[in-house]
PDB file of C-alpha atoms and ligand atoms in Angstrom:
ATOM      1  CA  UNK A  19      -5.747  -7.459  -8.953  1.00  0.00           C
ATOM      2  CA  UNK A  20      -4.113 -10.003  -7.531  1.00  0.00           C
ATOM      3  CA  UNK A  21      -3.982 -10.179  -3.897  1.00  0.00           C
ATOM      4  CA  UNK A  22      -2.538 -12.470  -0.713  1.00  0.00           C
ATOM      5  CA  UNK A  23      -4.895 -15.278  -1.619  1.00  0.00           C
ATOM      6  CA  UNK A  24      -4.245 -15.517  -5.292  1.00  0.00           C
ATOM      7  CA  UNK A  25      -0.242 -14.734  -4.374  1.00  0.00           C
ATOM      8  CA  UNK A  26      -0.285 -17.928  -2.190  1.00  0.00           C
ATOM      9  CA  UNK A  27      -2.264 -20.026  -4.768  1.00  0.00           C
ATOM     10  CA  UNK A  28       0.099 -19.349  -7.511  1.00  0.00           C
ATOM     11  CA  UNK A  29       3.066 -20.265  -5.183  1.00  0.00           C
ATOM     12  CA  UNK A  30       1.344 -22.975  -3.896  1.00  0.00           C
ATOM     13  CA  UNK A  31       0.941 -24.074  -7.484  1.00  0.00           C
ATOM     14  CA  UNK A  32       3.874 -22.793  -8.864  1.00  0.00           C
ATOM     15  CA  UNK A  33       6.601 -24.706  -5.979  1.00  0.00           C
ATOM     16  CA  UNK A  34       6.521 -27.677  -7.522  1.00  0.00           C
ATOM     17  CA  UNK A  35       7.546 -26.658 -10.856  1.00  0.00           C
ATOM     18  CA  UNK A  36      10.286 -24.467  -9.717  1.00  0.00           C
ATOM     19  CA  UNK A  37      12.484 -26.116  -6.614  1.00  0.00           C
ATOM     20  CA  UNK A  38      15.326 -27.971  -7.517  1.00  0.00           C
ATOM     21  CA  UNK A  39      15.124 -27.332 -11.248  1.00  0.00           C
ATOM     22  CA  UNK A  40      18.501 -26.224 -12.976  1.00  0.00           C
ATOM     23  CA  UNK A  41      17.530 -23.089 -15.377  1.00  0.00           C
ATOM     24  CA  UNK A  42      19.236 -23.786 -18.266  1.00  0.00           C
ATOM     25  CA  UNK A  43      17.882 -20.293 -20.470  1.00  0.00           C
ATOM     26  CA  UNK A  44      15.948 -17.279 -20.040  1.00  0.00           C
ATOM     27  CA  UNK A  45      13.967 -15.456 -22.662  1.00  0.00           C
ATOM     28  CA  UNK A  46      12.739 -12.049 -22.010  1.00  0.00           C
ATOM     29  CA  UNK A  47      10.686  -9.162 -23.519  1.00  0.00           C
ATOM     30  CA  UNK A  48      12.615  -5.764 -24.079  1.00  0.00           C
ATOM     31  CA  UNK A  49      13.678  -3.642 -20.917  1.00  0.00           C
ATOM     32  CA  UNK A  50      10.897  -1.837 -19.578  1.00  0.00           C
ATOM     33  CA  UNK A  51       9.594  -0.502 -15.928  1.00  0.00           C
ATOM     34  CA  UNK A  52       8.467  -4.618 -15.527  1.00  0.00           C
ATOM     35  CA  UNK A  53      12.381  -5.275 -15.348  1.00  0.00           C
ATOM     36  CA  UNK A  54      13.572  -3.837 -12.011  1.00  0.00           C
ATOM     37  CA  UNK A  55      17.008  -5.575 -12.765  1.00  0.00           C
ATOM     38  CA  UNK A  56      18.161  -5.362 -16.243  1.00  0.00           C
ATOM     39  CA  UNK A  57      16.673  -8.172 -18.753  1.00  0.00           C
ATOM     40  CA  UNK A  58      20.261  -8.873 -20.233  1.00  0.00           C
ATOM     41  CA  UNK A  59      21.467  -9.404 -16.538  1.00  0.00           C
ATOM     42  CA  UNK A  60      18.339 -12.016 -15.633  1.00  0.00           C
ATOM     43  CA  UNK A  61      19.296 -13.517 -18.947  1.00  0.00           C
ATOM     44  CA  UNK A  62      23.250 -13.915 -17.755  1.00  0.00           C
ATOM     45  CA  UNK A  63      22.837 -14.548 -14.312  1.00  0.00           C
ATOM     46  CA  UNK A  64      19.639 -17.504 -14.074  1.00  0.00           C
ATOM     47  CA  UNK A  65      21.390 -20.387 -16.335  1.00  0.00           C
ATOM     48  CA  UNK A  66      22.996 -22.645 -13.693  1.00  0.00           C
ATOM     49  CA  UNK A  67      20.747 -21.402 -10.869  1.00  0.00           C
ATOM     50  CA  UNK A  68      17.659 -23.786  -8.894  1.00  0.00           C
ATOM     51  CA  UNK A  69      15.921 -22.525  -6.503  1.00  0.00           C
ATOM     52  CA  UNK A  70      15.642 -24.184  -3.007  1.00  0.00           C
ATOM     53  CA  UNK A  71      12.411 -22.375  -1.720  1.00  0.00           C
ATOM     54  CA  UNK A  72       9.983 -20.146  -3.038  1.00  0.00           C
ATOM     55  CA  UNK A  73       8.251 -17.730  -0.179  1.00  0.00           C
ATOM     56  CA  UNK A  74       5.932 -14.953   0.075  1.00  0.00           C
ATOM     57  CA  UNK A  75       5.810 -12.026   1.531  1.00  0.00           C
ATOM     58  CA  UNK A  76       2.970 -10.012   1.311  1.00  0.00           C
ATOM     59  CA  UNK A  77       2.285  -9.651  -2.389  1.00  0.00           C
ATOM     60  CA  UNK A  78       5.496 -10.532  -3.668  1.00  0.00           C
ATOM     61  CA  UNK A  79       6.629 -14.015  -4.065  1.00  0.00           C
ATOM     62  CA  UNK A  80      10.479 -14.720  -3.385  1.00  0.00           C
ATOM     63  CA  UNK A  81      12.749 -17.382  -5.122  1.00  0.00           C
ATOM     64  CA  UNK A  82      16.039 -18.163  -3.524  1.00  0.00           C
ATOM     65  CA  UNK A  83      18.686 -19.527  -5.600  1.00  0.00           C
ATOM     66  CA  UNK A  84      21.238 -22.264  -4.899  1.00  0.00           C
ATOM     67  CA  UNK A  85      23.947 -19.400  -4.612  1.00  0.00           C
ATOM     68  CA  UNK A  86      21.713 -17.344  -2.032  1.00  0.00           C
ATOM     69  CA  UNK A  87      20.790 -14.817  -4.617  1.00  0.00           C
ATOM     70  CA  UNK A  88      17.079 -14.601  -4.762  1.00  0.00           C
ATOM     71  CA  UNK A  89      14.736 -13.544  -7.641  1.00  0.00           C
ATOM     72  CA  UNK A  90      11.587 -11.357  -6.646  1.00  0.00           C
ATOM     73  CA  UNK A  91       8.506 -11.347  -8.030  1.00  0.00           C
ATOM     74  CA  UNK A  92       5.493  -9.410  -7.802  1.00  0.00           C
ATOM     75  CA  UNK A  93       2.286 -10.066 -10.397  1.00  0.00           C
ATOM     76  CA  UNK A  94       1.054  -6.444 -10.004  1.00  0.00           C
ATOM     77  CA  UNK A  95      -2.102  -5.612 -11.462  1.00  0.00           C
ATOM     78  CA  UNK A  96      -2.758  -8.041 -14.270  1.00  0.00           C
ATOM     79  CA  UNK A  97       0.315 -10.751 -13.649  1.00  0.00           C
ATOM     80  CA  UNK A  98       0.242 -14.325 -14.448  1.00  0.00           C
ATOM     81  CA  UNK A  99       2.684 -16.775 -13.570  1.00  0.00           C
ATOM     82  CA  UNK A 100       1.980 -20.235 -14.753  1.00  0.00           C
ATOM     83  CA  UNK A 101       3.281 -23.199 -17.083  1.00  0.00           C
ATOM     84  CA  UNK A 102       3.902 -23.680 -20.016  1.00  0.00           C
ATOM     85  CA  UNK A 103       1.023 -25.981 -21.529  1.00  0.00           C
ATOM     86  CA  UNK A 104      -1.539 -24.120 -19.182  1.00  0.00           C
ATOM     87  CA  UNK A 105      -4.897 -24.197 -20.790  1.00  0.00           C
ATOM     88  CA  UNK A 106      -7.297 -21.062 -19.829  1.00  0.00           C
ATOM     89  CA  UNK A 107      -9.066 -18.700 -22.154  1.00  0.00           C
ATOM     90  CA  UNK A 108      -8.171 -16.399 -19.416  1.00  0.00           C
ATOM     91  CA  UNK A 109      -4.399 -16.559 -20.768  1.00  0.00           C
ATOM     92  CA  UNK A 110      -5.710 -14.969 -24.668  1.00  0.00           C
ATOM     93  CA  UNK A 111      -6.599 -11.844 -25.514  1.00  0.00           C
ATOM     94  CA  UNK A 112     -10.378 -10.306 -25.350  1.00  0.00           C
ATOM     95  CA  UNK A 113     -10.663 -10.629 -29.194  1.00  0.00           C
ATOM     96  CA  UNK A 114      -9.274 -14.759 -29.571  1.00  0.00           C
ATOM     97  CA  UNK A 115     -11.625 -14.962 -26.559  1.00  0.00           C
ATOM     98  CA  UNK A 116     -14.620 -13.575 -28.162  1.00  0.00           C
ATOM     99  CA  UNK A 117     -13.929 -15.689 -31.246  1.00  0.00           C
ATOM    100  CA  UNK A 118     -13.798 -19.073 -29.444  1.00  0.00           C
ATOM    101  CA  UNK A 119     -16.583 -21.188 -27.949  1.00  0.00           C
ATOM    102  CA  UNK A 120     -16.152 -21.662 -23.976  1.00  0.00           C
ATOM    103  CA  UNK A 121     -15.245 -25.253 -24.575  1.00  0.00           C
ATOM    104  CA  UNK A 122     -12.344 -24.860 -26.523  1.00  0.00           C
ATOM    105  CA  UNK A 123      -9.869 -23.824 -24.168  1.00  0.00           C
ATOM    106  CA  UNK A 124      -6.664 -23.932 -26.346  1.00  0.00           C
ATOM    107  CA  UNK A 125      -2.742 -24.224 -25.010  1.00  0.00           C
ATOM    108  CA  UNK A 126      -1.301 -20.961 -24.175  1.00  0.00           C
ATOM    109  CA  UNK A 127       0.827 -19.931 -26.736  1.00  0.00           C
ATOM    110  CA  UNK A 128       3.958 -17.022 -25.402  1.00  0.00           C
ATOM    111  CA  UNK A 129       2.815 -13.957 -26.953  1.00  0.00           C
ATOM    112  CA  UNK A 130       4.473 -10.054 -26.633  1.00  0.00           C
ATOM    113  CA  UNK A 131       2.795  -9.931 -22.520  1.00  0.00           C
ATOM    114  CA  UNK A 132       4.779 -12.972 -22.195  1.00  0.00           C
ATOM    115  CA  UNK A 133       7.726 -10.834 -20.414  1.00  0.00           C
ATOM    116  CA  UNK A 134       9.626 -14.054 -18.281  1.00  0.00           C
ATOM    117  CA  UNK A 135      10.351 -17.417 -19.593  1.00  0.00           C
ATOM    118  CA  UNK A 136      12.162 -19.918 -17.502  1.00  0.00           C
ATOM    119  CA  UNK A 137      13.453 -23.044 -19.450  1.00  0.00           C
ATOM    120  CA  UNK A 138      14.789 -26.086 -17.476  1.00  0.00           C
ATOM    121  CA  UNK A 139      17.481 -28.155 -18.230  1.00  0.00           C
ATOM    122  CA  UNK A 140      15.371 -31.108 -17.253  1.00  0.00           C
ATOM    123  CA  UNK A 141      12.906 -30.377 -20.881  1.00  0.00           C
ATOM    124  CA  UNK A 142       9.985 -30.129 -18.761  1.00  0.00           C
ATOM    125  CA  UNK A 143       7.617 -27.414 -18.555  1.00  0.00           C
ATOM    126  CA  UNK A 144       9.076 -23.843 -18.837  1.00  0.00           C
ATOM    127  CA  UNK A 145       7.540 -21.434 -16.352  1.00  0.00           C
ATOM    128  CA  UNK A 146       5.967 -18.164 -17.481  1.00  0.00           C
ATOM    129  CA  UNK A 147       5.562 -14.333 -16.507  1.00  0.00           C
ATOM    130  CA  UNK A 148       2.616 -12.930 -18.316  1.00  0.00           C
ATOM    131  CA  UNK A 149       1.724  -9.346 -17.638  1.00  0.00           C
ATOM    132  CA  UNK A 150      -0.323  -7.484 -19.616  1.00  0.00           C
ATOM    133  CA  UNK A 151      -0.205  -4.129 -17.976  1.00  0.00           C
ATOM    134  CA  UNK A 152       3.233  -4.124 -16.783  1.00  0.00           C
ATOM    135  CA  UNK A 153       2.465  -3.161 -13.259  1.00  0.00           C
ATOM    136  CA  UNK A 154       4.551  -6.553 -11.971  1.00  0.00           C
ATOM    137  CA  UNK A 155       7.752  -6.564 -11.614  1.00  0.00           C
ATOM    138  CA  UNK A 156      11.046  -8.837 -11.363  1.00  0.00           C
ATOM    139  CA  UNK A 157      14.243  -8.207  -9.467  1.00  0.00           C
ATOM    140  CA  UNK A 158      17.188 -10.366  -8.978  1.00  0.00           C
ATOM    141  CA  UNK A 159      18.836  -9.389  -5.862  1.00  0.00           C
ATOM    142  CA  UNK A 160      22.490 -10.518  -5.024  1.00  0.00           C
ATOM    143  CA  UNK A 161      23.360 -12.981  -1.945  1.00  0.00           C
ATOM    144  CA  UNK A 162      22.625 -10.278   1.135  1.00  0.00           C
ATOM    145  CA  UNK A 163      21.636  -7.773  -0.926  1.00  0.00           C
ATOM    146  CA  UNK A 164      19.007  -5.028   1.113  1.00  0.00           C
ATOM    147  CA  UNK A 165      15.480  -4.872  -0.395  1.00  0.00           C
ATOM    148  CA  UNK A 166      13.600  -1.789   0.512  1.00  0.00           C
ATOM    149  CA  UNK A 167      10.131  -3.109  -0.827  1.00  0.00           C
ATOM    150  CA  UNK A 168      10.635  -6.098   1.189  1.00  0.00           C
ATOM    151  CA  UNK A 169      11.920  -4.476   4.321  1.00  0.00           C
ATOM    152  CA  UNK A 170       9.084  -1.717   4.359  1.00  0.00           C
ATOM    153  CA  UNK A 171       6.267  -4.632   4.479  1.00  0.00           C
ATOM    154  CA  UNK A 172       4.232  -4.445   7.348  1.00  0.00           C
ATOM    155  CA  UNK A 173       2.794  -7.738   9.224  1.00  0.00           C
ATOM    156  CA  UNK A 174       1.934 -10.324   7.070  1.00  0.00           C
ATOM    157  CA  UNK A 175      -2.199 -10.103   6.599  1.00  0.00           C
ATOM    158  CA  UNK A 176      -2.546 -14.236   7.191  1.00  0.00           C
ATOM    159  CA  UNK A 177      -0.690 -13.401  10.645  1.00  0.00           C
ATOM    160  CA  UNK A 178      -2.750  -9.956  11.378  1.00  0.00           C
ATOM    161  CA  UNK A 179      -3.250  -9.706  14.897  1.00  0.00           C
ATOM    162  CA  UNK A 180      -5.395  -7.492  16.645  1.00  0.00           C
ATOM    163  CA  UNK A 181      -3.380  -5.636  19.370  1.00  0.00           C
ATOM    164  CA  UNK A 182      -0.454  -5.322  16.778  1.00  0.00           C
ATOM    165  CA  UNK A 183      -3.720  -3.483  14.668  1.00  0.00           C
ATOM    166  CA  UNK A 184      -5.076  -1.903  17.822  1.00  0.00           C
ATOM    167  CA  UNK A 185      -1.316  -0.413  18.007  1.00  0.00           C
ATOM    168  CA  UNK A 186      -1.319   0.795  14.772  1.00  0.00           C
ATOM    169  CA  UNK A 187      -4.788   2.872  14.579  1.00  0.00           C
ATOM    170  CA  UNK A 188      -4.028   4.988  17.609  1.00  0.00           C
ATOM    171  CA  UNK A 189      -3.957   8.470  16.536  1.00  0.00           C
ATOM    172  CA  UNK A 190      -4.967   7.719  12.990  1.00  0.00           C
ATOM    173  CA  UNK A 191      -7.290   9.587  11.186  1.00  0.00           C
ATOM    174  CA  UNK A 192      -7.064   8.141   8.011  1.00  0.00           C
ATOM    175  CA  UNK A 193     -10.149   5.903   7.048  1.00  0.00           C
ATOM    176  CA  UNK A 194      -9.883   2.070   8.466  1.00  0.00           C
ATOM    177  CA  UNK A 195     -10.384   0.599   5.114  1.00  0.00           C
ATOM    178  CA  UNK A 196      -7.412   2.807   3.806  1.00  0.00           C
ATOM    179  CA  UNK A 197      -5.131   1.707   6.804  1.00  0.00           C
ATOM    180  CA  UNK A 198      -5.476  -1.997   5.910  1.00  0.00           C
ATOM    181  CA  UNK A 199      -4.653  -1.084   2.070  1.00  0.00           C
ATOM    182  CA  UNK A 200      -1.585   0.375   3.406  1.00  0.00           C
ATOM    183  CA  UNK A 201       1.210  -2.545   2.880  1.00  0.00           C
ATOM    184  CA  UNK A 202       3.238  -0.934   5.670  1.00  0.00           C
ATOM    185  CA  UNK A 203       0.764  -1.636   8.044  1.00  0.00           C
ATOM    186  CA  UNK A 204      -0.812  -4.881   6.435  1.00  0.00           C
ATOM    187  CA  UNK A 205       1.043  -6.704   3.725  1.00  0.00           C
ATOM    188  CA  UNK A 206      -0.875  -8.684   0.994  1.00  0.00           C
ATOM    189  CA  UNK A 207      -4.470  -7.058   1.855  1.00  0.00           C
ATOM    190  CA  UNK A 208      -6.554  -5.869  -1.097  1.00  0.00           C
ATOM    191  CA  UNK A 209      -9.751  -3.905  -2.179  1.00  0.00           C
ATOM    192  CA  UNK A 210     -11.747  -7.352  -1.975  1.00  0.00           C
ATOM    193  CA  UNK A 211     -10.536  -8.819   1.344  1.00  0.00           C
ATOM    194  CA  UNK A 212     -10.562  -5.491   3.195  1.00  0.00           C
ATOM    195  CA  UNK A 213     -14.330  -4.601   2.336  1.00  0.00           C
ATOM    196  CA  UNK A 214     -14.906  -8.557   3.434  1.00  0.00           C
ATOM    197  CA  UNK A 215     -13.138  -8.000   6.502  1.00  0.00           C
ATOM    198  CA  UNK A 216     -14.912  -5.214   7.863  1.00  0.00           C
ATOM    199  CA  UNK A 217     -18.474  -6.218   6.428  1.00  0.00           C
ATOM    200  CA  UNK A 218     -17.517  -9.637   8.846  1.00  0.00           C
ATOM    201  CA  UNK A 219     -16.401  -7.156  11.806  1.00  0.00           C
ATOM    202  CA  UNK A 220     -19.351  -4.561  11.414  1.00  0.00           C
ATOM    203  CA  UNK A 221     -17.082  -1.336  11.098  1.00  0.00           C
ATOM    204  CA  UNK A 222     -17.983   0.609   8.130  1.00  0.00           C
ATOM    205  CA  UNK A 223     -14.677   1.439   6.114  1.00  0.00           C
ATOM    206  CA  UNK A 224     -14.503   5.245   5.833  1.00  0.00           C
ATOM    207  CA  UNK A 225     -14.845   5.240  10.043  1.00  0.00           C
ATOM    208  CA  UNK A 226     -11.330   7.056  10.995  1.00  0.00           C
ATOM    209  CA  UNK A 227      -9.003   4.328  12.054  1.00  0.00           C
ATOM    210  CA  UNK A 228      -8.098   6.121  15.345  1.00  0.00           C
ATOM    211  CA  UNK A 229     -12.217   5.355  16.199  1.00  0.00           C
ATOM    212  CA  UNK A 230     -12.230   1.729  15.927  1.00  0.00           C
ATOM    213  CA  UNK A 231     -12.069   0.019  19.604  1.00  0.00           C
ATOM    214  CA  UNK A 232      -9.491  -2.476  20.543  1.00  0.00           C
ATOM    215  CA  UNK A 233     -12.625  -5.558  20.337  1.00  0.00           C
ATOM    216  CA  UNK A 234     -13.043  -3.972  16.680  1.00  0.00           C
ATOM    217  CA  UNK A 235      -9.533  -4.703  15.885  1.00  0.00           C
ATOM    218  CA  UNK A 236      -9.644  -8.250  17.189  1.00  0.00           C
ATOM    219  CA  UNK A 237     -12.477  -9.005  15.275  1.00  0.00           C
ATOM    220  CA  UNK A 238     -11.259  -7.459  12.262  1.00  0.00           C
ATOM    221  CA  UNK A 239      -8.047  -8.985  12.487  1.00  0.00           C
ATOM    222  CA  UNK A 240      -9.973 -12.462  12.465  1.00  0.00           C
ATOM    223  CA  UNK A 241     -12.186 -11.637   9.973  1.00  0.00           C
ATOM    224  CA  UNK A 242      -9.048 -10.981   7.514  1.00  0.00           C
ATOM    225  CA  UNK A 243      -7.334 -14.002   8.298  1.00  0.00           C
ATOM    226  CA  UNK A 244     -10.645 -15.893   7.916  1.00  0.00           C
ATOM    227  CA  UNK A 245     -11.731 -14.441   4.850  1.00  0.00           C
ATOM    228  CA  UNK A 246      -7.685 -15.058   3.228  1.00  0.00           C
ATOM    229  CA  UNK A 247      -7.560 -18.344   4.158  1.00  0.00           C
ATOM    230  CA  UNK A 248     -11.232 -19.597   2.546  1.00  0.00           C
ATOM    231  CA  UNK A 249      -9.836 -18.266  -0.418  1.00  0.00           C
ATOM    232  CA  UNK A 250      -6.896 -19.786  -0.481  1.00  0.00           C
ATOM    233  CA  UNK A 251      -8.754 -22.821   0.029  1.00  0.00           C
ATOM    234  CA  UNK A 252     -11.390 -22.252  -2.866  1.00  0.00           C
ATOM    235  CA  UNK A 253      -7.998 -21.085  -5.087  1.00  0.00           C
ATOM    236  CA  UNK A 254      -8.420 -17.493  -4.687  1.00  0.00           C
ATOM    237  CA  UNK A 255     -10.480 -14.810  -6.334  1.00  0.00           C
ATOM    238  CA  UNK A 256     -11.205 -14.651 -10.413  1.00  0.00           C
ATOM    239  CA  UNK A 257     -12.865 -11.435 -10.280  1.00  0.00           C
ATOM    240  CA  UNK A 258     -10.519  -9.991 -13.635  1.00  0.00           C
ATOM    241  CA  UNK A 259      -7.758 -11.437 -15.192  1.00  0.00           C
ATOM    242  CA  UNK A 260      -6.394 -13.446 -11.738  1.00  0.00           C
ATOM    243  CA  UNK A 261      -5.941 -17.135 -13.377  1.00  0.00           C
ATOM    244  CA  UNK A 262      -3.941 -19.841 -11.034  1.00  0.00           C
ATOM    245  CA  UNK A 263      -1.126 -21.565 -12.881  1.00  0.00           C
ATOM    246  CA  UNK A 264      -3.105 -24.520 -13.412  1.00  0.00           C
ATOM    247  CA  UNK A 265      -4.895 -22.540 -15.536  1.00  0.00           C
ATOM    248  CA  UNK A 266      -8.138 -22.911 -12.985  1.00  0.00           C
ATOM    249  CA  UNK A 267     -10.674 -19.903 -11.977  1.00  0.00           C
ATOM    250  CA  UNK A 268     -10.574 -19.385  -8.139  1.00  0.00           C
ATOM    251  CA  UNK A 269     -13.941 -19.964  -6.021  1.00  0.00           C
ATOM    252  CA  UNK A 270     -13.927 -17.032  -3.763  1.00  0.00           C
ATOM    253  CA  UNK A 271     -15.469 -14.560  -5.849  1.00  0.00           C
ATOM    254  CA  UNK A 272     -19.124 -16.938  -5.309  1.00  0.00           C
ATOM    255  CA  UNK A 273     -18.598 -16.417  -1.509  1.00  0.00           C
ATOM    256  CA  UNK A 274     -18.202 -12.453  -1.398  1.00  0.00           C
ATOM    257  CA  UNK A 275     -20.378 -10.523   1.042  1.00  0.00           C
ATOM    258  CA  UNK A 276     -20.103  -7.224  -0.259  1.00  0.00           C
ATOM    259  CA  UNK A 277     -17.932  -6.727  -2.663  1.00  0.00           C
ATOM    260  CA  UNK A 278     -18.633  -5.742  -5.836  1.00  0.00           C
ATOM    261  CA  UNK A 279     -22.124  -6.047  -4.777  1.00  0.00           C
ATOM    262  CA  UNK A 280     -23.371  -2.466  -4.850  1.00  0.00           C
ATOM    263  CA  UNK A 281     -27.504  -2.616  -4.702  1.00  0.00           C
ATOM    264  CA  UNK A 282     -27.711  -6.661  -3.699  1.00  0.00           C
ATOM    265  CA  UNK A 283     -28.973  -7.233  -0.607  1.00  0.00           C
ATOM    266  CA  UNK A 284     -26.989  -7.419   2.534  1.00  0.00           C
ATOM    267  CA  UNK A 285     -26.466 -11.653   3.351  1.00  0.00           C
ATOM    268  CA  UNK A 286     -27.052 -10.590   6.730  1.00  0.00           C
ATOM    269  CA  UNK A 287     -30.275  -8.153   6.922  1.00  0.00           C
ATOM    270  CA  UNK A 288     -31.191  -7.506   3.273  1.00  0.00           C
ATOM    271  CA  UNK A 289     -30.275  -3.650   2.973  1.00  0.00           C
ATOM    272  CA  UNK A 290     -28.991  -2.985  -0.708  1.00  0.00           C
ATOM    273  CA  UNK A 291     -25.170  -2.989  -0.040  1.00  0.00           C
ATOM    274  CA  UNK A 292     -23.378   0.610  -0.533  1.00  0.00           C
ATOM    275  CA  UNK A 293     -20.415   1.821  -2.966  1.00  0.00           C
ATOM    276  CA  UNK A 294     -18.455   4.950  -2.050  1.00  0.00           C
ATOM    277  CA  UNK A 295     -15.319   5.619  -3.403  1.00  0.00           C
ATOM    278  CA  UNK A 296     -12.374   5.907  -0.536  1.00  0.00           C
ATOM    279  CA  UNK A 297      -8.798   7.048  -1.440  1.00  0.00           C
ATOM    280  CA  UNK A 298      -9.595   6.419  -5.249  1.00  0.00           C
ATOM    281  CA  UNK A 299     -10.627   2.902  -4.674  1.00  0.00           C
ATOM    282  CA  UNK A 300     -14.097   1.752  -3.836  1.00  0.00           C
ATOM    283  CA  UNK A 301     -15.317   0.452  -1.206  1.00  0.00           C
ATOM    284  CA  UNK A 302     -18.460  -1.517  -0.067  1.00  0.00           C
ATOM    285  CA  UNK A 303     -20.418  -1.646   3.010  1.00  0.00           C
ATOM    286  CA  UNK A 304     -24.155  -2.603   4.592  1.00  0.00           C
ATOM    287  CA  UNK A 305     -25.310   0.644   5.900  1.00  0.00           C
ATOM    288  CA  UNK A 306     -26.900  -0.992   8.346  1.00  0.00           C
ATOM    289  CA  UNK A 307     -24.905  -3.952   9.747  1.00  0.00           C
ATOM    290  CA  UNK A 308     -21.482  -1.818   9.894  1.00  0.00           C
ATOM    291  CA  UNK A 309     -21.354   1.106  11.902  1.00  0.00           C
TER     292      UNK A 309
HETATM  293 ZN1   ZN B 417     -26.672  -5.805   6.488  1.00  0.00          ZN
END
């Protein structure tokens, strides 16, 4: 799933391609729970529009248009946002990948996941939505208009800091690992970069949140921004379907501690690393370096 890391690459990626470009049509799938505003309205309203900056927010990635409208975006569990002309074998299905041999990596080719397409009056590239699952979604909200999923956001997790976490543990019994999952409290952390996190700080994550110390927070607070911002610099994490729009696997996934480890060593002491399940997700931890 895709998570800060990945959410920056793609708009790092994805910026260029977008500002300043006059949409000239829209092409889109058949309304479903992907479309949080009407498909016939996205289709009426984009033509004419450029955006002037593209931001994010947590997981969701923010367009404003040259009328102050702004179009929000949010890749969900299996989203892809890319090019058109994008070459990855990550962009076809399981079978067509089966069939081909790793080195042919073929041009994407729109297909029925294919739910956004943004074509420029300039000819050049058209810019995609791909979601397989449908867990993304795209809303076009009007100049001023309120957003509750944006308003509710918590801090931003590149810009965690540990006092404002400190703050937000006291009284809190709910598991540590399950308090930095919650995007109220943290925006844009995930099931990879929270288990990295608190493998880097030493606090195990099913300790109750209200039971990690003030130095705990600080160092977990680092930890989160550290572990974010290598991945943004090694283009995020690949670990399922995550592509960037350049069509390019991420790097992070070679530098994880513990995640998705379960029975490796620890990096650090060598003690087969732990899976428990927390809050329906898992979670990984050295039983003996996190306490
Ligand atoms: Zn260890």
């Amino acid at each position: 799933m895709p998570e800060l890391p990945e959410v920056e690459v793609t708009r790092r990626q994805i910026e260029p391609w977008l500002l300043g470009r006059r949409v000239a049509r829209v092409e889109t799938t058949a309304p479903s729970y992907f479309f949080l505003t009407a498909p016939a309205r996205l289709r009426r309203a984009l033509p004419g529009r450029s955006a002037v900056r593209l931001e994010r927010r947590g997981k969701y990635l923010i367009a404003e248009l040259d009328d102050g409208s702004r179009l929000l975006l949010h890749l969900g569990m299996t989203g892809q946002l890319f090019t058109a002309g994008a070459a990855s074998v990550r962009l076809l299905s399981a079978a067509a990948r089966a069939a081909l041999a790793p080195e042919e990596q073929p041009r994407f080719a729109p297909d029925a996941h294919t739910h956004l397409r943004l074509f420029f009056a300039d000819e050049g590239p058209a810019l995609l939505f791909r979601d397989v699952r449908k867990f993304g979604k795209v809303q076009l909200l009007a100049p001023g208009e309120d957003c509750e999923r944006l308003r509710r956001l918590g801090t931003d997790a590149l810009a965690l800091d540990g006092a404002a976490l400190f703050e937000a543990t006291r009284g809190r019994q709910v598991a540590i690992k399950s308090l930095l999952l919650d995007q109220s409290v943290v925006a844009g952390t995930g099931n990879i970069y929270a288990d990295e996190a608190l493998f880097l700080a030493g606090v195990r994550p099913r300790r109750p949140a209200r039971r990690v110390s003030r130095a705990e927070c600080e160092a977990i607070a680092a930890a989160m921004r550290r572990v974010m911002l290598r991945s943004i610099e090694t283009g995020g994490s690949s670990i399922s379907d995550y592509v960037s729009p350049a069509g390019v696997d991420g790097g992070y996934q070679d530098e994880r501690h513990v995640y998705a480890r379960r029975g490796e060593p620890c990096p650090s002491c060598g003690t087969p690393i732990r899976r428990i399940v927390l809050g329906q997700r898992s979670a990984h931890y050295c039983p003996r370096c996190q306490r």
